[in-house]
CSV table of C-alpha atoms in Angstrom, one decimal:
chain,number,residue,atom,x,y,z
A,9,UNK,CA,-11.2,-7.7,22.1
A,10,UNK,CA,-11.1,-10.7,19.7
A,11,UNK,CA,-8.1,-11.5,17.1
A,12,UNK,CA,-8.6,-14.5,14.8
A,13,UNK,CA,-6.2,-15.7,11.9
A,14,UNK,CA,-6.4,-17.7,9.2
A,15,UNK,CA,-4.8,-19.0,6.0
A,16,UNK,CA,-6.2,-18.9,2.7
A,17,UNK,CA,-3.6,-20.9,0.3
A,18,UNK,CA,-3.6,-21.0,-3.4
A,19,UNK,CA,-1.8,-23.7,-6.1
A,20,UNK,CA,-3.0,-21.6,-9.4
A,21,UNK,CA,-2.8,-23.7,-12.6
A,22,UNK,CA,-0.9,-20.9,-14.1
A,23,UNK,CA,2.2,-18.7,-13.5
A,24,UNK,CA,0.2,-15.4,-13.5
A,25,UNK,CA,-3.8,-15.8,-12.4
A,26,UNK,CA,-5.3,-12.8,-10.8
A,27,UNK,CA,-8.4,-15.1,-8.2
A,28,UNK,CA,-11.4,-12.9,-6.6
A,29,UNK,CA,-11.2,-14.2,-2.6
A,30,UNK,CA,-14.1,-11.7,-1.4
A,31,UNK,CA,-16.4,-14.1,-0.1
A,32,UNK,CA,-13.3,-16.4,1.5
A,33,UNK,CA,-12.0,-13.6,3.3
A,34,UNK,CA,-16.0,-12.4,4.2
A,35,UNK,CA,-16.4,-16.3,5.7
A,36,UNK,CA,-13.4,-15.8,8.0
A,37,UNK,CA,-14.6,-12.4,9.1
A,38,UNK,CA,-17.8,-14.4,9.9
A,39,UNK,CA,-16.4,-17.3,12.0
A,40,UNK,CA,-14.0,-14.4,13.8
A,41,UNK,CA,-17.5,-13.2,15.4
A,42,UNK,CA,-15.8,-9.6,15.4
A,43,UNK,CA,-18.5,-6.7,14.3
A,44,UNK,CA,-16.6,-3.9,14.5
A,45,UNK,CA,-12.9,-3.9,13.5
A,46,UNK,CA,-10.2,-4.7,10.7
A,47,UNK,CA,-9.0,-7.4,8.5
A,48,UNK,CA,-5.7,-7.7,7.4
A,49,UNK,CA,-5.1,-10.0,4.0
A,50,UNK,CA,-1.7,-10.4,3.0
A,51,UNK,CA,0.7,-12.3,0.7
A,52,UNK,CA,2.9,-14.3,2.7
A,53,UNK,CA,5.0,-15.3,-0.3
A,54,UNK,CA,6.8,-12.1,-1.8
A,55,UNK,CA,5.9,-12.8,-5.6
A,56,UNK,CA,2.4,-12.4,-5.1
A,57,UNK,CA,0.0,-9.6,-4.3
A,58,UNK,CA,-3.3,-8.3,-3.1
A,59,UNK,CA,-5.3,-6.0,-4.2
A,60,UNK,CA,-8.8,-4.4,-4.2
A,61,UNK,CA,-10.1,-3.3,-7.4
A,62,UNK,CA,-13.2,-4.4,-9.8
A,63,UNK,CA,-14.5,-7.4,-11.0
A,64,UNK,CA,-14.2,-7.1,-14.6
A,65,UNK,CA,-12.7,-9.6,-16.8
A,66,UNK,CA,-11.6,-6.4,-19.4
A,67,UNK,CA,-10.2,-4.9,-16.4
A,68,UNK,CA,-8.3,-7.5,-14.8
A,69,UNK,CA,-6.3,-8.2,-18.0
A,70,UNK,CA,-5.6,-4.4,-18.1
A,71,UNK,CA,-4.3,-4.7,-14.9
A,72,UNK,CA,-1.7,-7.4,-15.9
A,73,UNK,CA,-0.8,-5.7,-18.9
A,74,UNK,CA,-0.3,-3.1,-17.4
A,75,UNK,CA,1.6,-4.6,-14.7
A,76,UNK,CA,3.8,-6.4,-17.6
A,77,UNK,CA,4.6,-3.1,-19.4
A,78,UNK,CA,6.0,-1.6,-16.5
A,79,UNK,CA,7.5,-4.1,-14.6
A,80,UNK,CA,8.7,-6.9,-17.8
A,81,UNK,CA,9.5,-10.2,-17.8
A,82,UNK,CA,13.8,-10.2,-19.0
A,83,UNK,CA,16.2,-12.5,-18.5
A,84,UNK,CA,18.8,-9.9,-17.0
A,85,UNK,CA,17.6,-9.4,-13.9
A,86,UNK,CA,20.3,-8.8,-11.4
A,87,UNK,CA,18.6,-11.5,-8.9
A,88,UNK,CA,18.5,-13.9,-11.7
A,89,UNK,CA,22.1,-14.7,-11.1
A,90,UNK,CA,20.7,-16.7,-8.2
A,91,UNK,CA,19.5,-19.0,-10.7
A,92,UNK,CA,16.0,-17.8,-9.9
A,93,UNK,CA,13.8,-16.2,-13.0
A,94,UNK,CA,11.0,-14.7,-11.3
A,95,UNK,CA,12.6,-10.6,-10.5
A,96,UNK,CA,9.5,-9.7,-12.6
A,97,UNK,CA,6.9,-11.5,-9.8
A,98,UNK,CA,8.5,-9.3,-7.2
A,99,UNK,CA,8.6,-6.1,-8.7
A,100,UNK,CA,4.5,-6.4,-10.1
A,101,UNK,CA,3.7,-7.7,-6.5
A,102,UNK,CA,5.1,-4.4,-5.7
A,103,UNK,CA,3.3,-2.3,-8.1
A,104,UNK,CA,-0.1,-3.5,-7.1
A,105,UNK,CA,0.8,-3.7,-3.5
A,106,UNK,CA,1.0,-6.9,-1.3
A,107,UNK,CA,-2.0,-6.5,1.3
A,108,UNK,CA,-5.2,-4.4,2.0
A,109,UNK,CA,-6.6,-4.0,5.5
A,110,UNK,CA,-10.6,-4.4,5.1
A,111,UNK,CA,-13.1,-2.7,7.6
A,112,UNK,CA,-15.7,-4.7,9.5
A,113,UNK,CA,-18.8,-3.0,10.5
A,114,UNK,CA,-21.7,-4.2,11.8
A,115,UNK,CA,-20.4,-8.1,11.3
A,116,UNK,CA,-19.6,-7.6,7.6
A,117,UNK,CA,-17.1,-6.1,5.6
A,118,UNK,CA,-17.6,-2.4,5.0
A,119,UNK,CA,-16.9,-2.3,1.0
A,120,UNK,CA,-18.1,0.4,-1.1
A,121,UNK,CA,-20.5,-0.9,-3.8
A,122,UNK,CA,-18.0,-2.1,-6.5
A,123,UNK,CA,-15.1,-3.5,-4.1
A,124,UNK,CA,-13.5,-6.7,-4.7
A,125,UNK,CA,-10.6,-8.5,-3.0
A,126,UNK,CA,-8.2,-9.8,-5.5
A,127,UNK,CA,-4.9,-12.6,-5.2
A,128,UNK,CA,-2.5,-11.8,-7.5
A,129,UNK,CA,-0.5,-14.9,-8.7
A,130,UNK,CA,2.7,-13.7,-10.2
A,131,UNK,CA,4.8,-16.6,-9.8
A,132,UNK,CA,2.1,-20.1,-9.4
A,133,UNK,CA,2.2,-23.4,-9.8
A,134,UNK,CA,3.5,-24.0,-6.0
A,135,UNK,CA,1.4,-23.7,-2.7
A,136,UNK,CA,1.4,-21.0,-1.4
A,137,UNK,CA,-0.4,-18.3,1.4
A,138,UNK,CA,-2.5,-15.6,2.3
A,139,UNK,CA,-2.4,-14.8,6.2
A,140,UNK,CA,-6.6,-13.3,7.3
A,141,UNK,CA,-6.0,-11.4,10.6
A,142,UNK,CA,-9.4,-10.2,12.0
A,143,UNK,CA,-8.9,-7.8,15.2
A,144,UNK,CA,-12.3,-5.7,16.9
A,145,UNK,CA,-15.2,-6.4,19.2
B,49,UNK,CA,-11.4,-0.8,23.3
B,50,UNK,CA,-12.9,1.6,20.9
B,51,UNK,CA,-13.9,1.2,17.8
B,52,UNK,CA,-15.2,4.0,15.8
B,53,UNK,CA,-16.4,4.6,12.1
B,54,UNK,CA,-17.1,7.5,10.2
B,55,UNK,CA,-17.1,8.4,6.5
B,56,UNK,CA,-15.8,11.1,4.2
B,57,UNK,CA,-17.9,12.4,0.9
B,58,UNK,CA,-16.7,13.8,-1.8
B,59,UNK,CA,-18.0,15.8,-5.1
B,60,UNK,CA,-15.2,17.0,-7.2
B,61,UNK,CA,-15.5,19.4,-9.5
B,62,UNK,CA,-12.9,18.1,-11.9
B,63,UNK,CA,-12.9,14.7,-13.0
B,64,UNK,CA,-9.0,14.3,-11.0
B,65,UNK,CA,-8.8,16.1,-8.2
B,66,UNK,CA,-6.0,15.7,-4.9
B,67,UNK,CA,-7.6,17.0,-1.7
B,68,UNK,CA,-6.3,17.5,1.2
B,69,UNK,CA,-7.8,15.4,4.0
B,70,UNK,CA,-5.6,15.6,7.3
B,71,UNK,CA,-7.7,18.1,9.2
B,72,UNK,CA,-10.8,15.8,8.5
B,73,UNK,CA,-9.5,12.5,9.9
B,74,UNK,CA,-8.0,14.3,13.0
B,75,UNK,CA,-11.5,15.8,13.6
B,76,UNK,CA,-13.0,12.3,13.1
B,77,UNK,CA,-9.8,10.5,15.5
B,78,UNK,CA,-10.9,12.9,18.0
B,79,UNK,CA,-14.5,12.4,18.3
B,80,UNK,CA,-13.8,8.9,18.6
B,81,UNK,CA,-12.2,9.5,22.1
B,82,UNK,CA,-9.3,7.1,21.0
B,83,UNK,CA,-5.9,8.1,22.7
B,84,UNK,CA,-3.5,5.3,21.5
B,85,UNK,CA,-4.4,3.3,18.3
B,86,UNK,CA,-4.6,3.1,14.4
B,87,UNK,CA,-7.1,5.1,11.9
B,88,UNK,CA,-7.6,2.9,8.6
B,89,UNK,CA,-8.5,6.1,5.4
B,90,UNK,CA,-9.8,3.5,2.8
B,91,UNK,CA,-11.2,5.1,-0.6
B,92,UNK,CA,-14.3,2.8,-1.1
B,93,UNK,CA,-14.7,3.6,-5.1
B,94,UNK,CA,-12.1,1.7,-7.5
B,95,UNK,CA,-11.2,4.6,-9.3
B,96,UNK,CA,-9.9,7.1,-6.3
B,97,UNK,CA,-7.1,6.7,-4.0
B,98,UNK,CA,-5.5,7.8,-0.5
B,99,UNK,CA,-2.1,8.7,-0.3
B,100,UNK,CA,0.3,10.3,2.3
B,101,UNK,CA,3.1,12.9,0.7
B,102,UNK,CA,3.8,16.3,0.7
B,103,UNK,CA,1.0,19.2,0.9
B,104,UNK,CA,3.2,21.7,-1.9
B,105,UNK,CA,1.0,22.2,-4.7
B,106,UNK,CA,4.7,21.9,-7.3
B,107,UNK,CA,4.3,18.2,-6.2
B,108,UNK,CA,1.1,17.5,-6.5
B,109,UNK,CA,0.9,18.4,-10.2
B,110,UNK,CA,4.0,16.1,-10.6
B,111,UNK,CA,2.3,13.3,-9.2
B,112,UNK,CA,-0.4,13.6,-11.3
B,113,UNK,CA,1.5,13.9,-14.3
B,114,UNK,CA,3.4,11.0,-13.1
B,115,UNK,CA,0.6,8.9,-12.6
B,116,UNK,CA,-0.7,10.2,-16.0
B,117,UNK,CA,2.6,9.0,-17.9
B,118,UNK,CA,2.7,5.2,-16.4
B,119,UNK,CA,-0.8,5.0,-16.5
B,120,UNK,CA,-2.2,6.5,-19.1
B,121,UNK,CA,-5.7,7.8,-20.1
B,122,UNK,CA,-6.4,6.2,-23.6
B,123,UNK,CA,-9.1,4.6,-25.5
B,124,UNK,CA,-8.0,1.3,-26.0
B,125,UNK,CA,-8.0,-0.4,-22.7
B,126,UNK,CA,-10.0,-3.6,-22.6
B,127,UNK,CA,-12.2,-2.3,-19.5
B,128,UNK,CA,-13.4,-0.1,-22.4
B,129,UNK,CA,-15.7,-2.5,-23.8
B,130,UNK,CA,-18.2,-2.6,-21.1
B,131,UNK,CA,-19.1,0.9,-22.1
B,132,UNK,CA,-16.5,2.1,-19.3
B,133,UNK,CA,-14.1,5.4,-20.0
B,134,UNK,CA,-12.1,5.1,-17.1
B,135,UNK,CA,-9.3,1.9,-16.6
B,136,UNK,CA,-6.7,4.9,-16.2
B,137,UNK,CA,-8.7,5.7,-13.2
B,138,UNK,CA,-8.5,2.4,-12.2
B,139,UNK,CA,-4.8,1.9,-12.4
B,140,UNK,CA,-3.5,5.3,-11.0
B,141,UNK,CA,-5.2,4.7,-7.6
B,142,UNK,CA,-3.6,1.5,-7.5
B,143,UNK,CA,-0.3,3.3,-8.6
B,144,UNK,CA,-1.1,5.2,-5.4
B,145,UNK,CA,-2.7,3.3,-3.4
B,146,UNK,CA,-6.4,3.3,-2.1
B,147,UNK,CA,-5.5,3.1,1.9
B,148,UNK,CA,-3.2,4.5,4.6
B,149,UNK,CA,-2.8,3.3,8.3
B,150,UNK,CA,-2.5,6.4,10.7
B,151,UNK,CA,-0.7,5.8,14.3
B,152,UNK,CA,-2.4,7.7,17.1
B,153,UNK,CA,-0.5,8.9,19.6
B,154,UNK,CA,-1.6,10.4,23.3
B,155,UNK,CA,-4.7,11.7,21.7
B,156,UNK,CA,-3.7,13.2,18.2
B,157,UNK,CA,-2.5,11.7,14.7
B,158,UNK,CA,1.3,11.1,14.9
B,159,UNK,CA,2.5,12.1,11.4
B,160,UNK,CA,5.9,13.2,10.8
B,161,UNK,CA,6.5,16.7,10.2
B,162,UNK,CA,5.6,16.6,6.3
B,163,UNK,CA,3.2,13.7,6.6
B,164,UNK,CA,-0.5,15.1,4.8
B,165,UNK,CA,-2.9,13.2,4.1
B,166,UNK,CA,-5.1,13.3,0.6
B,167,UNK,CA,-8.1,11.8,-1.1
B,168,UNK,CA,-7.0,11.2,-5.1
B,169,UNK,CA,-9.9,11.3,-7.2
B,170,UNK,CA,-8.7,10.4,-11.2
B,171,UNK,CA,-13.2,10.1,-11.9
B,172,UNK,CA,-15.2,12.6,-10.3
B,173,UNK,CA,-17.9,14.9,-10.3
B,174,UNK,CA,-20.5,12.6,-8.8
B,175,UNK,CA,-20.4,11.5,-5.1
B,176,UNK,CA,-18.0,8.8,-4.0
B,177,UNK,CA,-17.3,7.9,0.0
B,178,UNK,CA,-13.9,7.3,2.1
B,179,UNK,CA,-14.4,5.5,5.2
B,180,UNK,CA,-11.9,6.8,8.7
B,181,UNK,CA,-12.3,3.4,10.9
B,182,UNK,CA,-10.5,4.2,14.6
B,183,UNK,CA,-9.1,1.7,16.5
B,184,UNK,CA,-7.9,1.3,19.7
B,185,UNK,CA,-8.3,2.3,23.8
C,116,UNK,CA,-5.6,-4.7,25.0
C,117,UNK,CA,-2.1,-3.2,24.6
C,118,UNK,CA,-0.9,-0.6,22.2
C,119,UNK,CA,2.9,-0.2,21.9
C,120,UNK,CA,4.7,2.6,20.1
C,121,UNK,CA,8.6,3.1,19.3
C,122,UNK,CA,10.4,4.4,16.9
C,123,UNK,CA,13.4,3.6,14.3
C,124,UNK,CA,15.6,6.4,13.4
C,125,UNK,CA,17.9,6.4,10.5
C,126,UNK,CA,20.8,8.5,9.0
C,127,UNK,CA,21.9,6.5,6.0
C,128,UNK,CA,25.4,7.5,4.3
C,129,UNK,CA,24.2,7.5,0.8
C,130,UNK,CA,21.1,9.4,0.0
C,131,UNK,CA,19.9,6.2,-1.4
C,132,UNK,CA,19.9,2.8,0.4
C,133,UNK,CA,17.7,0.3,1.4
C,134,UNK,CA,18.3,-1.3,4.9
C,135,UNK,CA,16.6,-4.1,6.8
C,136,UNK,CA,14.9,-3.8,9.7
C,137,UNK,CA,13.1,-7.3,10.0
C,138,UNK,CA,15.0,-7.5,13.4
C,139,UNK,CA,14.7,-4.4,15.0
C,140,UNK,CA,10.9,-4.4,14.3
C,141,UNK,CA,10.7,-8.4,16.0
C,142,UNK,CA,12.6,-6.8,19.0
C,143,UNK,CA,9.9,-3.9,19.3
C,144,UNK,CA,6.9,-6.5,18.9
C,145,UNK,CA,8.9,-8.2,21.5
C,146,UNK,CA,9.0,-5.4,24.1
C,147,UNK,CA,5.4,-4.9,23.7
C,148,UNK,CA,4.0,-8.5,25.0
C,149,UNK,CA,1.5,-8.7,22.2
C,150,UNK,CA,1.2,-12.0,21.5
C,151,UNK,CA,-1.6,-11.5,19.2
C,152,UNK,CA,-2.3,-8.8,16.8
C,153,UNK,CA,-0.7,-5.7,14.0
C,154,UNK,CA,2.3,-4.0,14.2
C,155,UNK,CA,2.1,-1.1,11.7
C,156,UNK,CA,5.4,0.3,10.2
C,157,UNK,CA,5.0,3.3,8.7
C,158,UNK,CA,8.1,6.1,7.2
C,159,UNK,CA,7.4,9.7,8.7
C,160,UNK,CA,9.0,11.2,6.3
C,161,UNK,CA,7.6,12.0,2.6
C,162,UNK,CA,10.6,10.8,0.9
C,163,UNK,CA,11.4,7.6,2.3
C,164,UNK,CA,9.1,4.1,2.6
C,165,UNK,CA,8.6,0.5,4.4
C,166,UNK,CA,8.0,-2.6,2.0
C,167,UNK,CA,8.6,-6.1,2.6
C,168,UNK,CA,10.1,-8.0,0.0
C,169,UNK,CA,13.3,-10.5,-0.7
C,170,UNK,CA,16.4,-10.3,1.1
C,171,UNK,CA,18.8,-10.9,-1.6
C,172,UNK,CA,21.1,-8.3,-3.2
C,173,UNK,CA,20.8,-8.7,-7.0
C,174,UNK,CA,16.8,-7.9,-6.5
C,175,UNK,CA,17.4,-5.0,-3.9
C,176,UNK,CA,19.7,-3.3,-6.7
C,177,UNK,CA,16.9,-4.3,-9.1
C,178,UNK,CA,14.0,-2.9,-7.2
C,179,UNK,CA,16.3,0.5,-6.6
C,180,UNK,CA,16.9,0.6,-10.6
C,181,UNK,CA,13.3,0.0,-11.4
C,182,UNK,CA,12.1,2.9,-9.1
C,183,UNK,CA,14.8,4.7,-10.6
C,184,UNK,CA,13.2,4.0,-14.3
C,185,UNK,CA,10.1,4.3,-13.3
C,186,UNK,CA,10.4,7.6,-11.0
C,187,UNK,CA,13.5,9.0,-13.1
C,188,UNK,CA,15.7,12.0,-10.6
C,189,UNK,CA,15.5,14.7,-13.0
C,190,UNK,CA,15.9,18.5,-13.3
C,191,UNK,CA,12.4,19.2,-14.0
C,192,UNK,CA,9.7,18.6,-11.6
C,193,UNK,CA,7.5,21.5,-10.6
C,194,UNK,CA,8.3,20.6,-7.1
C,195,UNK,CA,11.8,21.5,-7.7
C,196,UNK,CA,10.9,25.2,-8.3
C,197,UNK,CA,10.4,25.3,-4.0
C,198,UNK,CA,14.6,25.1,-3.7
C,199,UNK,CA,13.9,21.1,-3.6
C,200,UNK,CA,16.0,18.1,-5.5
C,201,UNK,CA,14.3,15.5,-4.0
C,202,UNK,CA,10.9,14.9,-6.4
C,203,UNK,CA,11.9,12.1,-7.5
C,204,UNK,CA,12.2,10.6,-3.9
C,205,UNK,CA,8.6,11.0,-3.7
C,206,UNK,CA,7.6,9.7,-6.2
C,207,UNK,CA,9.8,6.4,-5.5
C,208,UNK,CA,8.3,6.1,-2.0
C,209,UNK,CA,5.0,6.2,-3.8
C,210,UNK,CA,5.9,3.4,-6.1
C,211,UNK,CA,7.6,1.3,-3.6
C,212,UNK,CA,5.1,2.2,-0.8
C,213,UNK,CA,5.3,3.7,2.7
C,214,UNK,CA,3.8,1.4,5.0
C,215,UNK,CA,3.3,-2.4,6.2
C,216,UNK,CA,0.9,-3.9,8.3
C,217,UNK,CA,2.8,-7.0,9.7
C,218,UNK,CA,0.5,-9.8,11.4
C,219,UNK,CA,1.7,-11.3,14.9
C,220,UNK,CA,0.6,-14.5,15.8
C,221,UNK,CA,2.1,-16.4,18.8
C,222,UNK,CA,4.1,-13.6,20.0
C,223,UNK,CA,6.1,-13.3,17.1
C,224,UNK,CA,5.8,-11.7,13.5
C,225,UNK,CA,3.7,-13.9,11.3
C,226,UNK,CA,5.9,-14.0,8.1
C,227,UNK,CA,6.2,-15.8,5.4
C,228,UNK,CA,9.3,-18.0,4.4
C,229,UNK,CA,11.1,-15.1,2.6
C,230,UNK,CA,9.1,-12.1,3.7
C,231,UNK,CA,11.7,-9.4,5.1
C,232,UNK,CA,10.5,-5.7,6.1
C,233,UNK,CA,12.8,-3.1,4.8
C,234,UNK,CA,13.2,0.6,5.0
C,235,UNK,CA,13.8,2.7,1.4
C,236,UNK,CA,15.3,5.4,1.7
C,237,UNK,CA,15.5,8.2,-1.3
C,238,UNK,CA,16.9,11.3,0.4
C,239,UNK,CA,19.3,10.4,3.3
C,240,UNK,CA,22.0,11.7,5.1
C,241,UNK,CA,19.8,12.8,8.0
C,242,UNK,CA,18.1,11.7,10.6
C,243,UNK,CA,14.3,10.0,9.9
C,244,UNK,CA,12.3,8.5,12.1
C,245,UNK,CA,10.1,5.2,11.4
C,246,UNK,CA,7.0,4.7,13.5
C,247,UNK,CA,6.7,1.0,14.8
C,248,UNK,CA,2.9,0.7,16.4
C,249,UNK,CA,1.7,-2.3,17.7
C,250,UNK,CA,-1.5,-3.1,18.8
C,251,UNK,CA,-3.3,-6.2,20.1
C,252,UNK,CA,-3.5,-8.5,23.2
């Protein structure tokens, strides 16, 4: 039995930026040497998300418009009284979930044809990570 | 350890369909021969989901109508452009969720006493794939 | 390879109230001597969930009013014509989610600076059970 971690970390130009990290978390699935097993990718900071969903620029701004309608940017927040201004990071992070747990099959990741592994930056601008966990044989 | 793999097909009739799935995943946990571990249910097309709730038929048309209301089916999403009819598909499974994580316990799926599982298909009628991974000893 | 399983049971006093459980899940990850691998948290009951997310008051009453918005209690559900009052509550665990997958890494819960595992509940006053599974070497 092998388990292998490793960080991805992100500094997006931009509060909000949704980043495709398929073929990063495919590398460290490689160098794990595990064939059989699971990867586990998830947001270690708790205003940002990941997500697996299509590769389509339309659909990746529906997705944050979407995520906007129902979870808004406002200034009253209840957790803005901390002086923070981000209550709308945590909740979309919520909506689109915070982590996905990939299958590994014969040394790759077993995605169906259209898969894609999505960061979702909700709250940028600052360094920040994505734990990989790799566990199998 | 043992790590097994198996896959789940599906045809709806309708275009959104819930099925229920439990009795499938047991069968495929128990061929695996895995007594104590974790079963990963992962739809592998963007526009289905897999979700764990109740198995009452009163619930599973509100969820649908739920996931109807916040995400709604209409011609104007951006996804549309590419020819695409379906970014409410897109968004209700990730309103859902397109995974679950089953414990197995001394041999058998250890699900609380309501605990189903289900296969959420918002665009059918054509053939789209689930994969059960086992893990464990 | 070990695989470790307890359990965290709850009776809340109010039907709704979120409680943290960052320690008591350490303490089982603990007990299990897996230094390296998953520890899956998962609600067994249909109407309650797991999520990890901030650990400060004005956002836990701000994620409990947004499920409330989002997932409104009302008379009405289909689900209600069963004797139930509880639709609602599934729908919120839905929204929220039911489950995390928490790395370990070193023996202890890989977390980020501000990550915190909590338990939602949405229909309380009786005893629920949490499944805590941990897996690994």
């Amino acid at each position: 039995m092998t388990v292998y971690t490793d960080y991805l970390w992100f500094k997006t130009k931009n509060r909000r930026e949704i980043v495709r990290i398929t073929d990063e978390v495919a590398a460290i699935v490689g160098k794990s040497g595990v064939t059989e097993g699971m990867a586990l990718v998830s947001a270690m900071h708790i205003t940002a998300g990941v997500y697996v969903n299509d590769w389509e620029s339309g659909l990746i701004e529906d997705l944050q418009e979407w995520a906007e309608r129902l979870a808004p940017a406002r200034p009253d927040y209840r957790h803005h009284q901390t002086g923070e201004d981000n209550a709308d990071a945590h909740l979309k992070r919520t909506l689109l979930g915070h982590q996905v747990v990939l299958p590994i099959t014969k040394g790759a990741l077993d995605l169906g044809p259209w898969e894609q592994v999505f960061y979702a930056e909700f709250d940028g601008r600052r360094r920040k990570r994505v734990i990989v966990k790799v566990m199998g044989q």
